[in-house]
Structure formats: C-alpha cells, structure tokens
N, C-alpha and C. Protein backbone atom coordinates (compact mmCIF):
# COMPACT_ATOMS: atom_id res chain seq x y z
N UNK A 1 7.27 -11.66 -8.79
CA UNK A 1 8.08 -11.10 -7.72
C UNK A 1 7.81 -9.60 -7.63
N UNK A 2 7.46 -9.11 -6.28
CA UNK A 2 7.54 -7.80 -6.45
C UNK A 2 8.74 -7.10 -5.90
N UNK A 3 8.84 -5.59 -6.68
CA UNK A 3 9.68 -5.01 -6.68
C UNK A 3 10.00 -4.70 -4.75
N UNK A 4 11.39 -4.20 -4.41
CA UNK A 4 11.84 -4.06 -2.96
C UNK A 4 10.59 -2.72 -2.86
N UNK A 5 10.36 -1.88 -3.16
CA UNK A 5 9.25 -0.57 -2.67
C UNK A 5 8.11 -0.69 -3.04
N UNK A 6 7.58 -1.54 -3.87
CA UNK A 6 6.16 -2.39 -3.75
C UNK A 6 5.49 -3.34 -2.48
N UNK A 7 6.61 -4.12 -2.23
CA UNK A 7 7.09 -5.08 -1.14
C UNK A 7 6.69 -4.54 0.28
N UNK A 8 7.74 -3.32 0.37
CA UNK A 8 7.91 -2.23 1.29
C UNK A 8 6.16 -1.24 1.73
N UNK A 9 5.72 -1.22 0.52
CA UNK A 9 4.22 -0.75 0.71
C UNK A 9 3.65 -1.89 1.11
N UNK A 10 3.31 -2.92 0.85
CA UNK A 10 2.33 -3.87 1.51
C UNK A 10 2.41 -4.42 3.00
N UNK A 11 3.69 -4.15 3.04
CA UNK A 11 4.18 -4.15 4.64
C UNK A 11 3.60 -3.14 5.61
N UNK A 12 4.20 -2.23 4.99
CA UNK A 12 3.31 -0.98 5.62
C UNK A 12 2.17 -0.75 5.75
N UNK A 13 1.26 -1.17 4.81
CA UNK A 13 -0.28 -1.00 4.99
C UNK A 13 -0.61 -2.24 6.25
N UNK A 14 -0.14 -3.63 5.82
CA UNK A 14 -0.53 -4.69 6.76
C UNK A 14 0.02 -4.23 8.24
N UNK A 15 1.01 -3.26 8.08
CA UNK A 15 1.45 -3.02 9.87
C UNK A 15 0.56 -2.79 10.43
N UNK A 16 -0.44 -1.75 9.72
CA UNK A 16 -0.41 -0.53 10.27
C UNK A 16 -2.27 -0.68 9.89
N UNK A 17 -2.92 -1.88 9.38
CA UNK A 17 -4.28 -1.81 9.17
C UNK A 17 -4.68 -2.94 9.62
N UNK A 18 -5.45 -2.58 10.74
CA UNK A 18 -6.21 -3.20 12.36
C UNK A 18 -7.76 -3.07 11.70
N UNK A 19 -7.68 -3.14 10.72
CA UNK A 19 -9.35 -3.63 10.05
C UNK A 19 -10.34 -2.38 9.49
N UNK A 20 -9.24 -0.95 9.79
CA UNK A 20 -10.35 -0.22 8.97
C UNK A 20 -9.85 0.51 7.89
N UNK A 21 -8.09 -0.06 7.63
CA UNK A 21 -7.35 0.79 6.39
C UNK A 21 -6.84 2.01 6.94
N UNK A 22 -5.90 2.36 6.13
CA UNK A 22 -4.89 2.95 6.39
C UNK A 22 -5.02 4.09 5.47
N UNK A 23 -5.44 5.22 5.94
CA UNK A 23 -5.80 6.43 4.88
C UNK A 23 -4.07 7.43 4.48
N UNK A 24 -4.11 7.36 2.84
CA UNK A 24 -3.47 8.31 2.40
C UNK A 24 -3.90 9.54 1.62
N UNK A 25 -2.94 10.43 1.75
CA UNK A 25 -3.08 11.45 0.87
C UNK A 25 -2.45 11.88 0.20
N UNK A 26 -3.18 12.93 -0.80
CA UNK A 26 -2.44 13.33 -1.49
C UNK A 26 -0.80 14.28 -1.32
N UNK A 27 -0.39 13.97 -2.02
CA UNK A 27 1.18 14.87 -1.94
C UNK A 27 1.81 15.25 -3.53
N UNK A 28 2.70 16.05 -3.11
CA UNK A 28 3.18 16.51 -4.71
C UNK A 28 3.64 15.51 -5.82
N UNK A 29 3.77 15.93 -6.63
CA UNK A 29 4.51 14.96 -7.75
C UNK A 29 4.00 13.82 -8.05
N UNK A 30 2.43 12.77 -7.86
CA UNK A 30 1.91 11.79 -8.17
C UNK A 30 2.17 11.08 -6.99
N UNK A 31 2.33 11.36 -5.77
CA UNK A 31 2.80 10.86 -4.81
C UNK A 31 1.97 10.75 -3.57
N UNK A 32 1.74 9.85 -2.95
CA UNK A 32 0.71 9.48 -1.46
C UNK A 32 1.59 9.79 -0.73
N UNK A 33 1.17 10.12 0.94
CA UNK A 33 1.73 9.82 1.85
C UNK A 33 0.72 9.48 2.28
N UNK A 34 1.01 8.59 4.12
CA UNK A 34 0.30 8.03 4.65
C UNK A 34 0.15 8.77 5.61
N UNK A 35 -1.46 8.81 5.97
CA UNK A 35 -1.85 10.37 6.82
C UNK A 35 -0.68 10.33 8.10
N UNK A 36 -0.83 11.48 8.82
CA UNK A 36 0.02 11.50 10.10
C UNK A 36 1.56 10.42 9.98
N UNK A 37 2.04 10.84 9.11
CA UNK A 37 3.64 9.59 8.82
C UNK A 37 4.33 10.83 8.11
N UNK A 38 5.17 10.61 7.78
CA UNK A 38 6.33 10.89 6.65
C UNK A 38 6.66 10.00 5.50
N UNK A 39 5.96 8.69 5.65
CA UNK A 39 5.94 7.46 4.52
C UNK A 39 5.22 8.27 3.61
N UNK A 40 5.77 8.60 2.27
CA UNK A 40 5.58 8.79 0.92
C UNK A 40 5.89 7.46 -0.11
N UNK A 41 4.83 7.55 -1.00
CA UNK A 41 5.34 6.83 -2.03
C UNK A 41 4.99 7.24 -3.58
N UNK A 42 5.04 6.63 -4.47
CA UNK A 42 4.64 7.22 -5.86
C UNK A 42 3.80 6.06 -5.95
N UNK A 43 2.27 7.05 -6.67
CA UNK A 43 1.33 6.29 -7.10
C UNK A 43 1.02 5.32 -7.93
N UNK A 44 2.35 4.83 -8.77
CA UNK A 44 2.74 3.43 -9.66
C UNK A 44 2.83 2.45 -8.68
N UNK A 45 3.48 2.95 -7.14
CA UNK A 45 3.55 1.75 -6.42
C UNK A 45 2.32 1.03 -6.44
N UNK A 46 1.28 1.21 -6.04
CA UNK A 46 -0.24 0.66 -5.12
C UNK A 46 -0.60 0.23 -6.25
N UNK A 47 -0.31 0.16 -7.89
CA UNK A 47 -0.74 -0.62 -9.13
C UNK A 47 -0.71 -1.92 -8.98
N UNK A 48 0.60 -2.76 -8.52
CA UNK A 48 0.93 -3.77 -8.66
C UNK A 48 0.09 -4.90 -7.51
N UNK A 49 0.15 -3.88 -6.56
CA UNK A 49 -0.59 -4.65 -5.25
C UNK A 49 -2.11 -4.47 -5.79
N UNK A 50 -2.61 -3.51 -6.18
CA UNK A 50 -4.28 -3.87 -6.29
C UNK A 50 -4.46 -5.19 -7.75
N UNK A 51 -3.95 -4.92 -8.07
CA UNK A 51 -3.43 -5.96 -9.11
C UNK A 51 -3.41 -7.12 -9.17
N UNK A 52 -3.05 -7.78 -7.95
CA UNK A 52 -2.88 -8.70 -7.41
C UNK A 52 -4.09 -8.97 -6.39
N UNK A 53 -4.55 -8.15 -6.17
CA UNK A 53 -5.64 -8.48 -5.09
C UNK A 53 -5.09 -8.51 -4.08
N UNK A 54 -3.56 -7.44 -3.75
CA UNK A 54 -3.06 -7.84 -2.25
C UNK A 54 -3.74 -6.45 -1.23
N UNK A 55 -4.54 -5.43 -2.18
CA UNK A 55 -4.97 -4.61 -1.34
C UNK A 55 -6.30 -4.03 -1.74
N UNK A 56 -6.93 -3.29 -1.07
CA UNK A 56 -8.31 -2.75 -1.95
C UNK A 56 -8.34 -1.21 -1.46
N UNK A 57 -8.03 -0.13 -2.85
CA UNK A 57 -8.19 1.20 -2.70
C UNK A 57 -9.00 1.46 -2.63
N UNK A 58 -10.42 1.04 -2.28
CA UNK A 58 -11.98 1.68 -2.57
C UNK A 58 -11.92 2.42 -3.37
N UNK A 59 -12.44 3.43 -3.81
CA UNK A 59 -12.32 4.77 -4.51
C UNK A 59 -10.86 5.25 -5.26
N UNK A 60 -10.30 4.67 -4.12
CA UNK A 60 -8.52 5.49 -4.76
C UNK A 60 -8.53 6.79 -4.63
N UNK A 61 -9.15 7.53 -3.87
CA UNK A 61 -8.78 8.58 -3.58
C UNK A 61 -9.18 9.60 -1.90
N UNK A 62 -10.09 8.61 -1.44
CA UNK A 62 -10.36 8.86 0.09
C UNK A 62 -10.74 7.74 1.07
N UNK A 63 -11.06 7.05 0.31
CA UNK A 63 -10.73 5.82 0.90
C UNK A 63 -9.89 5.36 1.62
N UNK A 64 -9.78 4.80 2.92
CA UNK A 64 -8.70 3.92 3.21
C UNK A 64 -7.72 2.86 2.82
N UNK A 65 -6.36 2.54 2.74
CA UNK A 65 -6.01 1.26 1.58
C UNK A 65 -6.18 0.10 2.72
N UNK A 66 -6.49 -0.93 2.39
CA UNK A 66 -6.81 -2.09 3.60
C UNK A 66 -6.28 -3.13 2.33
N UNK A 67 -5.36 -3.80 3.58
CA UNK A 67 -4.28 -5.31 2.89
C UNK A 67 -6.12 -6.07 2.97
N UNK A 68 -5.82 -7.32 1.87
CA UNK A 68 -6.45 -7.89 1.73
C UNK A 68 -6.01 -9.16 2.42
N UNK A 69 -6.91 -10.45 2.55
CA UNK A 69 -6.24 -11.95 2.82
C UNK A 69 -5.77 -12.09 1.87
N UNK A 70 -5.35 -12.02 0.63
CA UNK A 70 -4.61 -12.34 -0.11
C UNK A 70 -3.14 -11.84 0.09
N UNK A 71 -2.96 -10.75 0.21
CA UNK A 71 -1.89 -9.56 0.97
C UNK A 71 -1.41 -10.57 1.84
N UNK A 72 -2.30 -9.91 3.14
CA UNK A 72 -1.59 -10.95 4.17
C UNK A 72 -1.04 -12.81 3.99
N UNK A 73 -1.72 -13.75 3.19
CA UNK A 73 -1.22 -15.00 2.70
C UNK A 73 0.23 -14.68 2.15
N UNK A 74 0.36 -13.88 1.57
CA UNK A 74 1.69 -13.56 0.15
C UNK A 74 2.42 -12.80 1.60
N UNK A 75 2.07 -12.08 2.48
CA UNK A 75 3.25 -11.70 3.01
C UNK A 75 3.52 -12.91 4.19
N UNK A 76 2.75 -13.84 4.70
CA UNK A 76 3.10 -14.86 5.20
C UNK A 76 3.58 -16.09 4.77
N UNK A 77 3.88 -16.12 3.64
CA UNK A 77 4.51 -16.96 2.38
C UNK A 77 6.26 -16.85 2.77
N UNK A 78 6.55 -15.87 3.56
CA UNK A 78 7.94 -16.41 3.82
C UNK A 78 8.81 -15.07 3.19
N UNK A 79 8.19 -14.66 2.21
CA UNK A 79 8.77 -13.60 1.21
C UNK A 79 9.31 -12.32 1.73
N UNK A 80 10.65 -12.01 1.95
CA UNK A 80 11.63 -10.90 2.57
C UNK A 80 12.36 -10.42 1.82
C-alpha cells in the first residue's frame, strides 16, 4: 500500500505526462518541485514509486519523471 503523498505523486506525474515526462527541479531542503507548478515534494517520495516500477527517473536529476504502464495499471486498479 502506498503512503496518501506517494499516492498523491503518481497521480500527479500520470496527470500531467502526455508521453514525454514531467520535468522537476531542484528546490531547498531535499525537495523537487514540478517545473512551472508550486507542487513540491520531498525526495523520499519518488523512492517508493521507482521501486515499484510505477515511474522511470532517467538520470534522477534532469530528466523528465514519466509514469510507467505499470503506474498507470496500479492507478487503474481502483486504488483512492
């Protein structure tokens, strides 16, 4: 089961990634935001999801994050 702001990130990336990923950056305190947003998160979040194979950081650091089909299956699984 993932945590409610793990959850909350995979949502967000799948909104919002139309096939070429969803670029973040860096921010203070170990923390991403998602370019042009105010969505921040802490960089423990995106552990659990690459983890799983629900997303792929390329590089993890300029890369775009892009939901995987696995991502998208698990968030079409019903799970809210």
């Amino acid at each position: 089961m993932l945590s409610r702001s793990v959850l909350k990130l995979l949502r967000t990336i799948a909104d919002n990634d139309a096939g070429d990923g969803v670029p973040f950056v860096s921010a203070p305190c170990g923390r991403w935001q998602m370019d042009g947003t105010t969505f921040t998160v802490n960089d423990r979040t995106f552990h659990p999801l690459a983890a799983h194979d629900f997303i792929d950081i390329g590089d993890g650091y300029t890369d775009p994050v892009k939901v995987t089909a696995a991502g998208r299956a698990y968030l079409a699984g019903g799970v809210k």
